[in-house]
Short mmCIF file of C-alpha atoms and ligand atoms in Angstrom, two decimals:
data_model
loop_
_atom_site.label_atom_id
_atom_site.label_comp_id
_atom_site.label_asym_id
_atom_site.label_seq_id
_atom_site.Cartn_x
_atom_site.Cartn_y
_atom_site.Cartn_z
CA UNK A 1 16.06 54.86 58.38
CA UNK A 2 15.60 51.33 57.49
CA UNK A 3 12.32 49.81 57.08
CA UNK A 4 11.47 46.04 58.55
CA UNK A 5 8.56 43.94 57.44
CA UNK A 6 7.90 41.83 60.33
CA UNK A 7 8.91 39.23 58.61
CA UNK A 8 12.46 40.52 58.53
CA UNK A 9 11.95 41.80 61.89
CA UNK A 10 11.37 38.33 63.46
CA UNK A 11 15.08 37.40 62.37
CA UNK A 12 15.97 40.11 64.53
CA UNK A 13 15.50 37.93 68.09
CA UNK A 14 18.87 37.30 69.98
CA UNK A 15 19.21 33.65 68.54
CA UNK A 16 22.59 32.32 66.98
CA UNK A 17 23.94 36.13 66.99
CA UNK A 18 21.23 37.85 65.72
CA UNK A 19 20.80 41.49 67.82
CA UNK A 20 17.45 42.01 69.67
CA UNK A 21 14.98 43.96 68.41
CA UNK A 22 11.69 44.93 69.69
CA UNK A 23 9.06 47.62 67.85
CA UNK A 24 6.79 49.74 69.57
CA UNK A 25 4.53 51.64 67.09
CA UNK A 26 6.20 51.56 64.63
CA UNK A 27 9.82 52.03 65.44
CA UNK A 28 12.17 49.62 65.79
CA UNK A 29 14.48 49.47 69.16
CA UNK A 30 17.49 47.80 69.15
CA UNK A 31 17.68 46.10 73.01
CA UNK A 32 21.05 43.94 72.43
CA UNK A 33 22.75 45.81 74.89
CA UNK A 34 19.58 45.30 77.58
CA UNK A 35 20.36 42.32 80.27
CA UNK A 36 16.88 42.35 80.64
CA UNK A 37 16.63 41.30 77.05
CA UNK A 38 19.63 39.62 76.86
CA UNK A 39 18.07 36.33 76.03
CA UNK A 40 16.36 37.93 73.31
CA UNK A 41 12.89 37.48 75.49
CA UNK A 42 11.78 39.93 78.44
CA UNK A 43 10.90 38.63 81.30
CA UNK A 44 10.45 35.67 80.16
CA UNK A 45 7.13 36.07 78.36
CA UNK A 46 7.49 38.79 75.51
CA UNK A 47 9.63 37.78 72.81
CA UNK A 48 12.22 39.81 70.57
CA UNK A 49 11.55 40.28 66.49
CA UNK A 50 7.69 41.33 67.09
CA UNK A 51 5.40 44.31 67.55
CA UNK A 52 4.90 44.75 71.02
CA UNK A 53 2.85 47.48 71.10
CA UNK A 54 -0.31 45.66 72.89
CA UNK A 55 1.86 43.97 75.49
CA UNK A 56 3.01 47.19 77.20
CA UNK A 57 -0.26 47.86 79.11
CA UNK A 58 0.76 44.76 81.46
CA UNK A 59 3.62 46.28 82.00
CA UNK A 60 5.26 47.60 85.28
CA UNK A 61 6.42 50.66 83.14
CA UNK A 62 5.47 52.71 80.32
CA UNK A 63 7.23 53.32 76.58
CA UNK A 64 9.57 55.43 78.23
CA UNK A 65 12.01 52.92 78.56
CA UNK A 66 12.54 52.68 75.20
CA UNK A 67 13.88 55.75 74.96
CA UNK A 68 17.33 54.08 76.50
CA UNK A 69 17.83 52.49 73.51
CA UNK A 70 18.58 53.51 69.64
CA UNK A 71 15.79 53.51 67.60
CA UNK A 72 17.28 51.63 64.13
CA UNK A 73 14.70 51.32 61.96
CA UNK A 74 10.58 51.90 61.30
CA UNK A 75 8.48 49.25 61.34
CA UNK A 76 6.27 48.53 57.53
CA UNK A 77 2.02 47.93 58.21
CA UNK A 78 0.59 45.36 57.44
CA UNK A 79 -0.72 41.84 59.15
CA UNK A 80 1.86 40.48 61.09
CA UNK A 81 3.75 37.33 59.82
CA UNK A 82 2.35 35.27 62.38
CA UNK A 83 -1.27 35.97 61.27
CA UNK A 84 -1.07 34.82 58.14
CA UNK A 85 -2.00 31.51 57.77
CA UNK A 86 -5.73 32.94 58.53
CA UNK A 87 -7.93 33.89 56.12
CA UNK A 88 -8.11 37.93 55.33
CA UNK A 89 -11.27 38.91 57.31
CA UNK A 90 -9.97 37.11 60.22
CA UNK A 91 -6.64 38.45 60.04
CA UNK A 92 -8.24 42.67 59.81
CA UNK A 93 -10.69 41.85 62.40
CA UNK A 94 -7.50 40.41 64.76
CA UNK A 95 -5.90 43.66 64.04
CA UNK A 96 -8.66 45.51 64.89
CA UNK A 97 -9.94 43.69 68.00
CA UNK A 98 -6.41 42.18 69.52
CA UNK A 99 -8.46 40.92 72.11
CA UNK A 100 -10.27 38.26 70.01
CA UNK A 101 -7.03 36.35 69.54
CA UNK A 102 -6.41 35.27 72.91
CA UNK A 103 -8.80 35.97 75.17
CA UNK A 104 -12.00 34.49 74.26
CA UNK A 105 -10.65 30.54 75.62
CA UNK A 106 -9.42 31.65 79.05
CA UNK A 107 -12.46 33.96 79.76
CA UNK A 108 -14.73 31.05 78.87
CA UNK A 109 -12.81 28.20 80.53
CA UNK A 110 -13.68 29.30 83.80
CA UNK A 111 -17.15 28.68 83.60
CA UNK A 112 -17.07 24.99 82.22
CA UNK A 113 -14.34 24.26 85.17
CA UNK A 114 -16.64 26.10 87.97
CA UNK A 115 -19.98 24.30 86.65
CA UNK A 116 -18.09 20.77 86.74
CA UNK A 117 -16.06 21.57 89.76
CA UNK A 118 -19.58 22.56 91.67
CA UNK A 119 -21.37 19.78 90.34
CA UNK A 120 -18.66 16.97 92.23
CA UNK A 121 -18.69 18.88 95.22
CA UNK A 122 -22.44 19.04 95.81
CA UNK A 123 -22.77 15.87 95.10
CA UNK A 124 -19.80 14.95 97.52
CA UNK A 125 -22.26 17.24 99.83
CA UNK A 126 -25.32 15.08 99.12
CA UNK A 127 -23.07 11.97 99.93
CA UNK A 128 -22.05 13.28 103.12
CA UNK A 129 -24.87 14.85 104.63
CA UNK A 130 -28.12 13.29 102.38
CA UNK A 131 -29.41 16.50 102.13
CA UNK A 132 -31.60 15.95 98.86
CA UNK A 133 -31.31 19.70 97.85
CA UNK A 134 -27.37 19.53 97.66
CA UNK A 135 -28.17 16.61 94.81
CA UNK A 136 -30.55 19.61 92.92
CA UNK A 137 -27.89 21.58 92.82
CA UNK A 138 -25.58 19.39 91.55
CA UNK A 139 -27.79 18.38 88.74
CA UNK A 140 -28.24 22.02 87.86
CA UNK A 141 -24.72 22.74 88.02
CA UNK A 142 -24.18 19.65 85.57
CA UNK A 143 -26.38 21.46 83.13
CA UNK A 144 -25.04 24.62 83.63
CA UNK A 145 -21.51 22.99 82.52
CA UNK A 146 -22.47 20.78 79.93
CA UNK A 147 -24.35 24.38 78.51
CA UNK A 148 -20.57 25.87 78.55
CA UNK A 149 -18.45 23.13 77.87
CA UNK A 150 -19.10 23.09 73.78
CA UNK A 151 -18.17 27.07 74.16
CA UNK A 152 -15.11 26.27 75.57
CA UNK A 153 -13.93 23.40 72.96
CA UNK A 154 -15.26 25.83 70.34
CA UNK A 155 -12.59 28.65 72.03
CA UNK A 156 -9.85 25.83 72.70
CA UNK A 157 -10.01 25.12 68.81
CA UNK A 158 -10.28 28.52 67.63
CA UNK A 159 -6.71 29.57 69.92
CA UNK A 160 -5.25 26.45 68.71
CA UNK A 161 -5.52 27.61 64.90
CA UNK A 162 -4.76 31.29 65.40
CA UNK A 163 -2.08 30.77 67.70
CA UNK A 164 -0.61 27.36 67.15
CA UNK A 165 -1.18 26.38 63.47
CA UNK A 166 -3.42 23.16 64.29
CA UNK A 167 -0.63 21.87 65.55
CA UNK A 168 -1.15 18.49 67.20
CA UNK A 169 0.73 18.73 70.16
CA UNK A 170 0.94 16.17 73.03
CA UNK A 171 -0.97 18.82 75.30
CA UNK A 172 -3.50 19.33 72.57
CA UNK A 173 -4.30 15.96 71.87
CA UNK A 174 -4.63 15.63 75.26
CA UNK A 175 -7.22 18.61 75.76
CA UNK A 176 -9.18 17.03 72.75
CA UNK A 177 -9.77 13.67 74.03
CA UNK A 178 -10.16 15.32 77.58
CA UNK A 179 -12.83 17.86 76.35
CA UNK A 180 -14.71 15.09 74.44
CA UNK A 181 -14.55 12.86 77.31
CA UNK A 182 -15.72 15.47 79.51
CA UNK A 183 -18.66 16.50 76.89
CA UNK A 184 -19.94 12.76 76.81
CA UNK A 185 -20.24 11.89 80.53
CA UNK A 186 -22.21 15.57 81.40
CA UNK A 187 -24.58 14.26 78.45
CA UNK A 188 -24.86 10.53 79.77
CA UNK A 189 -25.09 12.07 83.63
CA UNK A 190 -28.05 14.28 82.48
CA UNK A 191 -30.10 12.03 80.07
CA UNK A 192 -29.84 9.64 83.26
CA UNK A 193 -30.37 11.54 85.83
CA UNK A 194 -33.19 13.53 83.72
CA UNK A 195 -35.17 9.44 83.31
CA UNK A 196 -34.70 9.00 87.41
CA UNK A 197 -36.77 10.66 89.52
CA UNK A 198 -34.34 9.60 92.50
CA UNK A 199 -30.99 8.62 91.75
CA UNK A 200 -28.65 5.76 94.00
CA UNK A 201 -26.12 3.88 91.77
CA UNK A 202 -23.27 4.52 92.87
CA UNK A 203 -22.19 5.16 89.30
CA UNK A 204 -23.77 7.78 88.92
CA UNK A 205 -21.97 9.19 91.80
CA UNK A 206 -18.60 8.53 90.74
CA UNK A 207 -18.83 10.01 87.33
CA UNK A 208 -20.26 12.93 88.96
CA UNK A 209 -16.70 13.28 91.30
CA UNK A 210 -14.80 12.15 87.91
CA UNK A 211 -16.04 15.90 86.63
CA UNK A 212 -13.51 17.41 88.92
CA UNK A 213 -10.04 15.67 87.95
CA UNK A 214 -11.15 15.76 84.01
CA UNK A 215 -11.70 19.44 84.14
CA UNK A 216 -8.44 20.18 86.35
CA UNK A 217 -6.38 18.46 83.96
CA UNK A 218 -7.71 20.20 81.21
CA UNK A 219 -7.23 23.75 83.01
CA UNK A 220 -3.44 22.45 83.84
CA UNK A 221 -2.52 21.24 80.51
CA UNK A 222 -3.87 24.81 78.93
CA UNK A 223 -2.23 26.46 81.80
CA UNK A 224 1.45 24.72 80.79
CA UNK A 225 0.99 25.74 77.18
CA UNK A 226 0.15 29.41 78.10
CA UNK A 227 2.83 29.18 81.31
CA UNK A 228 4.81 26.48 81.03
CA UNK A 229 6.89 25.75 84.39
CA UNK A 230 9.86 27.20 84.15
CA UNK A 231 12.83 24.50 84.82
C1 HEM B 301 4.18 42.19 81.84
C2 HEM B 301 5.11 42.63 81.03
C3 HEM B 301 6.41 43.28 81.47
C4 HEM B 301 7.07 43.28 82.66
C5 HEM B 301 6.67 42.53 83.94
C6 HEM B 301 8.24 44.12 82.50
C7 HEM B 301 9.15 44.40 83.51
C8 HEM B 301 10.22 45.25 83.40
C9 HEM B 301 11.06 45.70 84.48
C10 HEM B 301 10.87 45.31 85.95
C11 HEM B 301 12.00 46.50 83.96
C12 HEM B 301 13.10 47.24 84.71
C13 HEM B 301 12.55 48.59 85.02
C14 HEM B 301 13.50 49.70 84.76
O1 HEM B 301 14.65 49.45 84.35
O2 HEM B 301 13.06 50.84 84.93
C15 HEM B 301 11.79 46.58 82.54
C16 HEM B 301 12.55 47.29 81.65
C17 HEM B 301 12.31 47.38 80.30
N1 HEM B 301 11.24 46.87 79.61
FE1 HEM B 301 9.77 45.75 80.40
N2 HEM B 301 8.29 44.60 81.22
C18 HEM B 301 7.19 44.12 80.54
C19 HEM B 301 6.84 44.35 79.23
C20 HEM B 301 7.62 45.04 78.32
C21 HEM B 301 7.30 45.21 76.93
C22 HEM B 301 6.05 44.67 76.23
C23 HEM B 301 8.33 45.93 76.37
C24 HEM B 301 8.50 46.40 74.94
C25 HEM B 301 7.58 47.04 74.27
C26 HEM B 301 9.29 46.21 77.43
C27 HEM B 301 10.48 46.90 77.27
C28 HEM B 301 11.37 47.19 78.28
C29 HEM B 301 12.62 47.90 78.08
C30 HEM B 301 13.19 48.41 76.77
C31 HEM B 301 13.19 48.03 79.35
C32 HEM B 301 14.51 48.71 79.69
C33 HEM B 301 15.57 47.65 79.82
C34 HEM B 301 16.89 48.22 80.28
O3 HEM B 301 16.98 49.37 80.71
O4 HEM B 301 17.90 47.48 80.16
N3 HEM B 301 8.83 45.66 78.59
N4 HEM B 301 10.69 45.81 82.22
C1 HEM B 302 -13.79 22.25 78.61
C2 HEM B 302 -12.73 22.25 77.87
C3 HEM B 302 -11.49 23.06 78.11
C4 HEM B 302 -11.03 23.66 79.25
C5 HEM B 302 -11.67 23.68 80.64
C6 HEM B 302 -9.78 24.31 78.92
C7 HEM B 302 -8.99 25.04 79.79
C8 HEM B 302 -7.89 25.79 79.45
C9 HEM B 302 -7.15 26.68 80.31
C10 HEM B 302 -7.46 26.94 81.79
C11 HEM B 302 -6.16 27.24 79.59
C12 HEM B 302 -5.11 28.25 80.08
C13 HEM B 302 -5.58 29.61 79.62
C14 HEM B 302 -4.74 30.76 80.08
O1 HEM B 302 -4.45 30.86 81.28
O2 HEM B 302 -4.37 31.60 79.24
C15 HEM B 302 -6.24 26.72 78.24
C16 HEM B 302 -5.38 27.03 77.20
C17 HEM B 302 -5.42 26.45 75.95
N1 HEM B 302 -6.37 25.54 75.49
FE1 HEM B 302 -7.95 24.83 76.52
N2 HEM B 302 -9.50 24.07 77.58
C18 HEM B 302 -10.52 23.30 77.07
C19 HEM B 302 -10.63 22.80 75.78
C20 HEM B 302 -9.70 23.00 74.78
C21 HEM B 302 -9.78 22.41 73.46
C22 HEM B 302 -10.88 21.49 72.93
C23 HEM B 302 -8.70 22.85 72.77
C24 HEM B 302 -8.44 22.50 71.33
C25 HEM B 302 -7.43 22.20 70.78
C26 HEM B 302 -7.92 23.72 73.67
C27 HEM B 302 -6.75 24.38 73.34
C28 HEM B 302 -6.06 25.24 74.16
C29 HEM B 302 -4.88 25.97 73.77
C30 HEM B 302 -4.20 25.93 72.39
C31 HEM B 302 -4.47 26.72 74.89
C32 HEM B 302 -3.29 27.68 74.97
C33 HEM B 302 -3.82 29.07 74.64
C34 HEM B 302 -2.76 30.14 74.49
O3 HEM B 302 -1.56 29.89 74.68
O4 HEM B 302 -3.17 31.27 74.20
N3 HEM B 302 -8.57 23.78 74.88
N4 HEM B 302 -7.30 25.83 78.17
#
């Protein structure tokens, strides 16, 4: 039986009449005649030419439906091609903890985006009803995101190198200035509000609500890179 590398294997993805292939520990499945593969990607999220042994799990179905197609070759160990622009340690402990390469950013994300999120809308509280506890809360909140925020640009970098090469894509650069942006103005809003023992510019207030849109935008352009809208 023939053996891939998955470097050969990736060749092996429906485009410009190449068959579809898809491994599953270790053996290789030839899926051309699928029309659920026939664009050489299933359900639109799990691309031919690659070991897709982890992505089963999500899965409506198990690896018995493999079994409706040939098996054509075995698939050779070894990092896969798409890991190796990282150095080696990084590239075993992937392997060994598939998790790590890309979960960490969208588990952490959520906290940065709550913190923010709560922040503007307890101060939008304290604005409406001048309940001087709401503005506490919102301070705290403010701290509690500015704690996560650097966790979550650390994350956003990290995915960006394993997963996209450091490439500087329009969404990217976007996320970068965003996330620096962001970063600044929960510093500036807690240094001042930290020196005031009661706060009432107004500007304060608006760069509190700004939290809200800077964070959303960087939660939608993450979400189009991971989902992009279908058209
Ligand atoms: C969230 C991920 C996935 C979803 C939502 C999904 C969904 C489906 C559905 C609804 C079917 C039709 C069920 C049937 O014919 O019994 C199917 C078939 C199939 N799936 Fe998946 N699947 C997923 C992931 C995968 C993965 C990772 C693999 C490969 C390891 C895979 C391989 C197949 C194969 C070979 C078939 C049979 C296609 C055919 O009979 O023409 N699926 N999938
Ligand atoms: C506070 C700052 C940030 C927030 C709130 C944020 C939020 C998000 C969200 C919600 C997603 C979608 C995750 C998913 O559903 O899988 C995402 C994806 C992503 N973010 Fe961020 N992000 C931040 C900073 C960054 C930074 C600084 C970078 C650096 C380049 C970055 C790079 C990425 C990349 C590459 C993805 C796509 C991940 C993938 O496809 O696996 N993010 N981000």
């Amino acid at each position: 039986m023939k053996e891939f590398t998955s470097e050969e294997l990736l060749n092996f993805n429906g485009k410009t009449g190449h068959p579809v292939y898809i491994a599953f520990e270790e053996k290789v499945y030839d899926v051309s005649k699928s029309a659920l593969w026939s664009k050489g990607i299933h359900m639109n999220r799990h691309p031919s030419g690659k070991d897709l042994s982890g992505e089963i799990s999500a899965a409506p179905h198990g690896p018995e439906v493999l079994e409706r197609y040939l098996q054509v070759g075995i698939l050779k160990k070894g990092p896969p091609e798409e890991l190796r622009h990282l150095p080696a340690i990084l590239q075993n402990l992937i392997q060994q903890f598939p998790m790590a390469r890309r979960h960490p950013h969208p588990m952490i994300v959520h906290f940065p985006i709550a913190f923010s999120m709560g922040a503007s809308l307890f101060i939008l509280l304290y604005l409406l009803f001048q309940n001087p506890r709401f503005e506490i809360v919102s301070f705290y909140l403010l701290i509690l995101g500015a704690i996560s925020s650097p966790f979550a640009m650390a994350t956003g970098l990290f995915t960006w190198w394993v997963n996209y090469r450091l490439k500087l894509t329009p969404f990217v650069r976007r996320k970068i200035q965003l996330s620096i942006l962001l970063l600044i103005l929960e510093i500036i809003l807690i240094i001042w509000r930290s020196s005031n023992q009661e706060i009432s510019d107004p500007t304060y207030f608006i760069v509190m609500l700004l939290l809200t849109p800077i964070v959303a935008l960087l939660g939608y352009y993450g979400g189009q890179m991971t989902f992009p809208t279908e058209k």
